[in-house]
CSV table of C-alpha atoms in Angstrom, one decimal:
chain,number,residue,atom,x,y,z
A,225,UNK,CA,0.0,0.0,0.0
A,226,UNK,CA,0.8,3.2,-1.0
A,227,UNK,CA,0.2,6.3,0.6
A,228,UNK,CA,0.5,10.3,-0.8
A,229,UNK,CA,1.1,13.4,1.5
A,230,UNK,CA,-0.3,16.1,-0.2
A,231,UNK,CA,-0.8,20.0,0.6
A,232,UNK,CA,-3.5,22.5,0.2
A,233,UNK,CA,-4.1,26.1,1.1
A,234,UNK,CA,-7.4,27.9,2.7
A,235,UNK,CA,-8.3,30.2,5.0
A,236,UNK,CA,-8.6,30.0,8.7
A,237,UNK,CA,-9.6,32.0,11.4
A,238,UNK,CA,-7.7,32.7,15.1
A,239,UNK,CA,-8.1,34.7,17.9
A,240,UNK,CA,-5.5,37.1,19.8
A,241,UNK,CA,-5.8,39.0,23.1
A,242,UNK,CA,-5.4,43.2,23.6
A,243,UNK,CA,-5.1,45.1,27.2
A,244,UNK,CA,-5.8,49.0,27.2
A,245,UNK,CA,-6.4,50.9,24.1
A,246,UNK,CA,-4.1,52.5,21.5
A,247,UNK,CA,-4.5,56.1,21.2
A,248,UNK,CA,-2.3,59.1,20.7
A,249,UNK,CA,-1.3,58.5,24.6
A,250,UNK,CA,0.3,55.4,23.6
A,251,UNK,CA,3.9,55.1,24.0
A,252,UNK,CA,5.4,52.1,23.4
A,253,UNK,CA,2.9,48.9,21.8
A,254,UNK,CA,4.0,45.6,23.3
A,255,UNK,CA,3.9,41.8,21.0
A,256,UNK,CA,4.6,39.1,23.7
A,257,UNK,CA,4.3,35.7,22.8
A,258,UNK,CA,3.6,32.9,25.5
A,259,UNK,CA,5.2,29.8,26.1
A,260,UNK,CA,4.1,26.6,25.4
A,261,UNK,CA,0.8,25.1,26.9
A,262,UNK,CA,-0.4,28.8,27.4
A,263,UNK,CA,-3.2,30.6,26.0
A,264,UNK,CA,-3.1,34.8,25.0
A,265,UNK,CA,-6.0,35.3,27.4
A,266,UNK,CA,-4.0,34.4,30.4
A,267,UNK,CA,-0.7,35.2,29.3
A,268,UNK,CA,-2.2,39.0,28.9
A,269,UNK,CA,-2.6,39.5,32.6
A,270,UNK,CA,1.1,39.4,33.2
A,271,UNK,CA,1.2,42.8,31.7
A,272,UNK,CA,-1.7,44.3,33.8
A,273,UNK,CA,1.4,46.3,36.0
A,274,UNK,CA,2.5,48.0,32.8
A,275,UNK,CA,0.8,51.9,33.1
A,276,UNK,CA,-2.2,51.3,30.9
A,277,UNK,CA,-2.4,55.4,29.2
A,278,UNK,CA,1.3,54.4,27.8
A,279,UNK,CA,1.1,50.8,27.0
A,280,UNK,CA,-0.8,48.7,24.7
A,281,UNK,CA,-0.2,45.1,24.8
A,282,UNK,CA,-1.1,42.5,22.0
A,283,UNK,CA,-0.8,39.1,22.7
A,284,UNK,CA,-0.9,36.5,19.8
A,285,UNK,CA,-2.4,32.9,20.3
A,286,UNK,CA,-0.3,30.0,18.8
A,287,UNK,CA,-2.7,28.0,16.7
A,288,UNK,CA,-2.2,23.9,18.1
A,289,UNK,CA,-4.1,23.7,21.0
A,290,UNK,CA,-4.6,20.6,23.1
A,291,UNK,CA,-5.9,19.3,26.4
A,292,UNK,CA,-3.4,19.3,29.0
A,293,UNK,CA,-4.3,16.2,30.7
A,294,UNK,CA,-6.2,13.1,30.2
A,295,UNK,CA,-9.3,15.1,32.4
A,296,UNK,CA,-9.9,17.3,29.2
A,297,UNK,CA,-10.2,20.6,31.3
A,298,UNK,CA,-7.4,22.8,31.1
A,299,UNK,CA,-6.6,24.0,27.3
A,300,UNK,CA,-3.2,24.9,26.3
A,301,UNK,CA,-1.1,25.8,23.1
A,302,UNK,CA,1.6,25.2,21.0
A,303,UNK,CA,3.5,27.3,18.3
A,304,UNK,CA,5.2,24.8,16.0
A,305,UNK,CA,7.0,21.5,16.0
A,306,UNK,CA,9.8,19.5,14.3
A,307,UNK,CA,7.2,18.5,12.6
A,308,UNK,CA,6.4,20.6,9.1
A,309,UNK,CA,8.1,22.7,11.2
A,310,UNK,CA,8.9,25.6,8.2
A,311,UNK,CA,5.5,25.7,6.5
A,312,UNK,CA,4.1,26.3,10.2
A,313,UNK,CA,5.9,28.9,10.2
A,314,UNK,CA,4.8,30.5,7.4
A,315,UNK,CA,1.6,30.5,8.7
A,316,UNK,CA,2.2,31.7,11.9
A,317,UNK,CA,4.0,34.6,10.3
A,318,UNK,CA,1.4,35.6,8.1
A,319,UNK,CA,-0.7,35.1,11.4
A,320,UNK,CA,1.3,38.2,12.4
A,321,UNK,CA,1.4,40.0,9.4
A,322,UNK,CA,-2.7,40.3,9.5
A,323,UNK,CA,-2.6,41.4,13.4
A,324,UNK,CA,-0.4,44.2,12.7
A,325,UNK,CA,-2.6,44.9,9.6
A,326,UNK,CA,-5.8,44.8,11.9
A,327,UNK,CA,-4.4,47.0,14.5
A,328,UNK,CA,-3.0,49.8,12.4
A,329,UNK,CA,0.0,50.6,14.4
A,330,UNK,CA,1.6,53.9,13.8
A,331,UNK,CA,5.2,53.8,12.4
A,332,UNK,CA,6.6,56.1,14.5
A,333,UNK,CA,5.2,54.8,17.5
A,334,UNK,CA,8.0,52.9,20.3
A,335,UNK,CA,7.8,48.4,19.6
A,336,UNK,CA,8.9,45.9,22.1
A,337,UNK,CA,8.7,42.5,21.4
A,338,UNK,CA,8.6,40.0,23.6
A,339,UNK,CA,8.8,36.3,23.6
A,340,UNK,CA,8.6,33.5,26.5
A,341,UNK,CA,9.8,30.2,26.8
A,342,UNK,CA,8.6,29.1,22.7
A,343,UNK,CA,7.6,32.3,21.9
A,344,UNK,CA,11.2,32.8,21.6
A,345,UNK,CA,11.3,31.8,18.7
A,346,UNK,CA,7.9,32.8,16.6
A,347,UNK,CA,9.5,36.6,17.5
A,348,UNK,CA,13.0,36.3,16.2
A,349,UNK,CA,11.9,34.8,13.0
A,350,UNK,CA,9.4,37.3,12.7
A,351,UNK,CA,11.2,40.0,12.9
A,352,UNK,CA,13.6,38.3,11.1
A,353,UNK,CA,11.9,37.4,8.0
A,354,UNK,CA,9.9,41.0,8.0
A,355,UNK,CA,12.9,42.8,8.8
A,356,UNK,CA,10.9,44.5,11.7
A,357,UNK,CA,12.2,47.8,13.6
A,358,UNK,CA,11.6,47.6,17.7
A,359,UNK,CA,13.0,49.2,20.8
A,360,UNK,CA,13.4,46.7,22.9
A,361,UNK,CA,13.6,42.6,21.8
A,362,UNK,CA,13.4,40.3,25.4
A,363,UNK,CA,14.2,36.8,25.2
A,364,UNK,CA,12.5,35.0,28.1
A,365,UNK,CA,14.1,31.6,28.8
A,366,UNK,CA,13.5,30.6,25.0
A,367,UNK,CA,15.3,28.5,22.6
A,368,UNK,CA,16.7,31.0,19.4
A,369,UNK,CA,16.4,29.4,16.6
A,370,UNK,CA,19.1,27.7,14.9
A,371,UNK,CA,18.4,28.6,10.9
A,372,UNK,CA,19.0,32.0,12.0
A,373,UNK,CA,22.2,34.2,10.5
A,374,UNK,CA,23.9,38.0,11.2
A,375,UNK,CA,22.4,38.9,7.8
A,376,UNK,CA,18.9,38.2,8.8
A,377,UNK,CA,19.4,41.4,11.7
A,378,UNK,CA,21.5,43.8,9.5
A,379,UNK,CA,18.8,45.9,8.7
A,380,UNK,CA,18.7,46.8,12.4
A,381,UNK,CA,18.9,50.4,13.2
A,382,UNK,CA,21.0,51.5,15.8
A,383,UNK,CA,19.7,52.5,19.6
A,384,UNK,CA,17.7,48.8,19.8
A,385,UNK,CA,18.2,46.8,22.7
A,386,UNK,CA,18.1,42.9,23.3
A,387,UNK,CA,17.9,41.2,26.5
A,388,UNK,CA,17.9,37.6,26.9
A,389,UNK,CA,16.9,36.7,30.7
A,390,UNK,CA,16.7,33.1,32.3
A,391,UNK,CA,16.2,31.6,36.0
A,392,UNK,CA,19.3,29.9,37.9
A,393,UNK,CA,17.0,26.9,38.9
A,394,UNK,CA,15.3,26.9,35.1
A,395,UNK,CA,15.3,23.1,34.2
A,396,UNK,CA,15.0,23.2,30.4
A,397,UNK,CA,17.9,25.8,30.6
A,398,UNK,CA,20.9,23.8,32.2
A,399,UNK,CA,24.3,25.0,31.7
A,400,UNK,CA,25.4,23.4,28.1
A,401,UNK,CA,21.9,24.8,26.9
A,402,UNK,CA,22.5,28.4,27.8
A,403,UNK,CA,26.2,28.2,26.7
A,404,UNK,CA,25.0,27.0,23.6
A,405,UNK,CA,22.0,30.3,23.4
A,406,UNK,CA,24.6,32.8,24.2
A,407,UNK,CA,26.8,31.5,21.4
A,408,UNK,CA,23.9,32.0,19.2
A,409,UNK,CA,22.9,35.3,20.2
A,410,UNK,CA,26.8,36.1,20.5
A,411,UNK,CA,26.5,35.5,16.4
A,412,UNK,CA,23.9,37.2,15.8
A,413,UNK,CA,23.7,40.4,17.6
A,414,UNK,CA,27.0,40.6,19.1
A,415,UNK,CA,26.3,44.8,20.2
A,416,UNK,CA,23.5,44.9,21.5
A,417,UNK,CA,22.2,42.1,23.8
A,418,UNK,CA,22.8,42.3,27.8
A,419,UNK,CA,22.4,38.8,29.5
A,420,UNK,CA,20.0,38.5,32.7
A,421,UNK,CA,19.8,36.0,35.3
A,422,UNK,CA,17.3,35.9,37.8
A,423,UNK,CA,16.8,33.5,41.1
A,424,UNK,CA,14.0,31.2,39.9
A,425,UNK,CA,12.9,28.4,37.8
A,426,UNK,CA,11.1,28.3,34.5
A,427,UNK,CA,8.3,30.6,35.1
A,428,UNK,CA,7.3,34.0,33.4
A,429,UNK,CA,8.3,36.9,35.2
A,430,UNK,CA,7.8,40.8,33.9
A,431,UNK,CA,9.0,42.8,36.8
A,432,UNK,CA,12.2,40.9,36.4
A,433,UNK,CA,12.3,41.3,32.5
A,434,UNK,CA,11.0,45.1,33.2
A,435,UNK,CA,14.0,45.1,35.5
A,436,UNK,CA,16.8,44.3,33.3
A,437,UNK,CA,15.9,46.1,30.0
């Protein structure tokens, strides 16, 4: 028996999450991406200390969601896999492409991106692949992604800043691994990224990443 993978195209629909309101108060927009197993809804309310005149947050939702245990209660999500792992991306990115679209950010207007644990790496090839402007760029205990090269940041204009932050007691982040994450970033923005390590495990913290950038 024979079998044929085969590949179409249509149109889907997805949500994402918003907190406060973008008017001409607004300084500086906010794209955070959650970590695996986490929804946009919930991942939001991190960013409820931020002052909500000068701050508008947008929070995507990856697209694979799943039951976290066998009880089928608790709902979580996941960006990509190894699996079809470029042409997810694609559509994640295009995912992006149509929230910016939808929101109508201002060009002059002040961009931090931010990306936890997965979300690590939807934001650098983002911002990669749409050779993307920001202020700030913070790495949150996230794997960067390996396909990734200097010439994918050169169009980078200077006064951006890039801040990868991780917990001592992190257990996905052992030594080798974060020798091995610096090297990359080393490569790949060698001027401009500041490395910060809180006391803590793997867990999501914003007044230690508001701390450090």
């Amino acid at each position: 028996m024979n079998s044929t993978k085969k590949e179409i195209s249509y149109t889907t629909t997805n949500s994402y999450s918003t907190l406060n309101k973008l008017s001409n108060r607004t300084k500086t927009i906010w794209f955070v991406c959650h970590g695996m197993g986490q929804l946009s809804e919930r991942f939001i309310e991190h960013f409820s200390i931020l002052d909500e005149v000068e701050n508008y947050i947008i929070a995507p939702q990856a697209p694979s969601k799943y039951y976290h245990t066998q009880e089928y209660k608790t709902v979580g999500a996941s960006w990509l896999t190894k699996l079809n792992t470029k042409k997810d991306t694609e559509n994640v990115l295009r995912y992006f492409d149509s929230i910016f679209e939808n929101e109508h950010i201002p060009k002059d207007i002040s961009i931090n991106f931010l990306g936890y644990s997965q979300g690590v790496s939807v934001v650098m090839r983002y911002i990669a692949s749409r050779k993307i402007q920001f202020t700030q760029l913070i790495l949150f205990a996230g794997g960067i992604p390996v396909e990734l090269k200097p010439e994918n940041f050169t169009h980078l204009r200077m006064g951006f800043k890039v801040t990868y932050i991780y917990g001592d007691e992190d257990t996905y982040l052992n030594n080798p691994r974060i020798a091995s994450e610096m090297k990359k970033l080393e490569s790949l923005l060698p001027d401009a990224h500041k490395i910060a390590r809180f006391s803590g495990n793997h867990t999501f913290n914003l007044e230690e990443a508001i701390k450090n950038i």
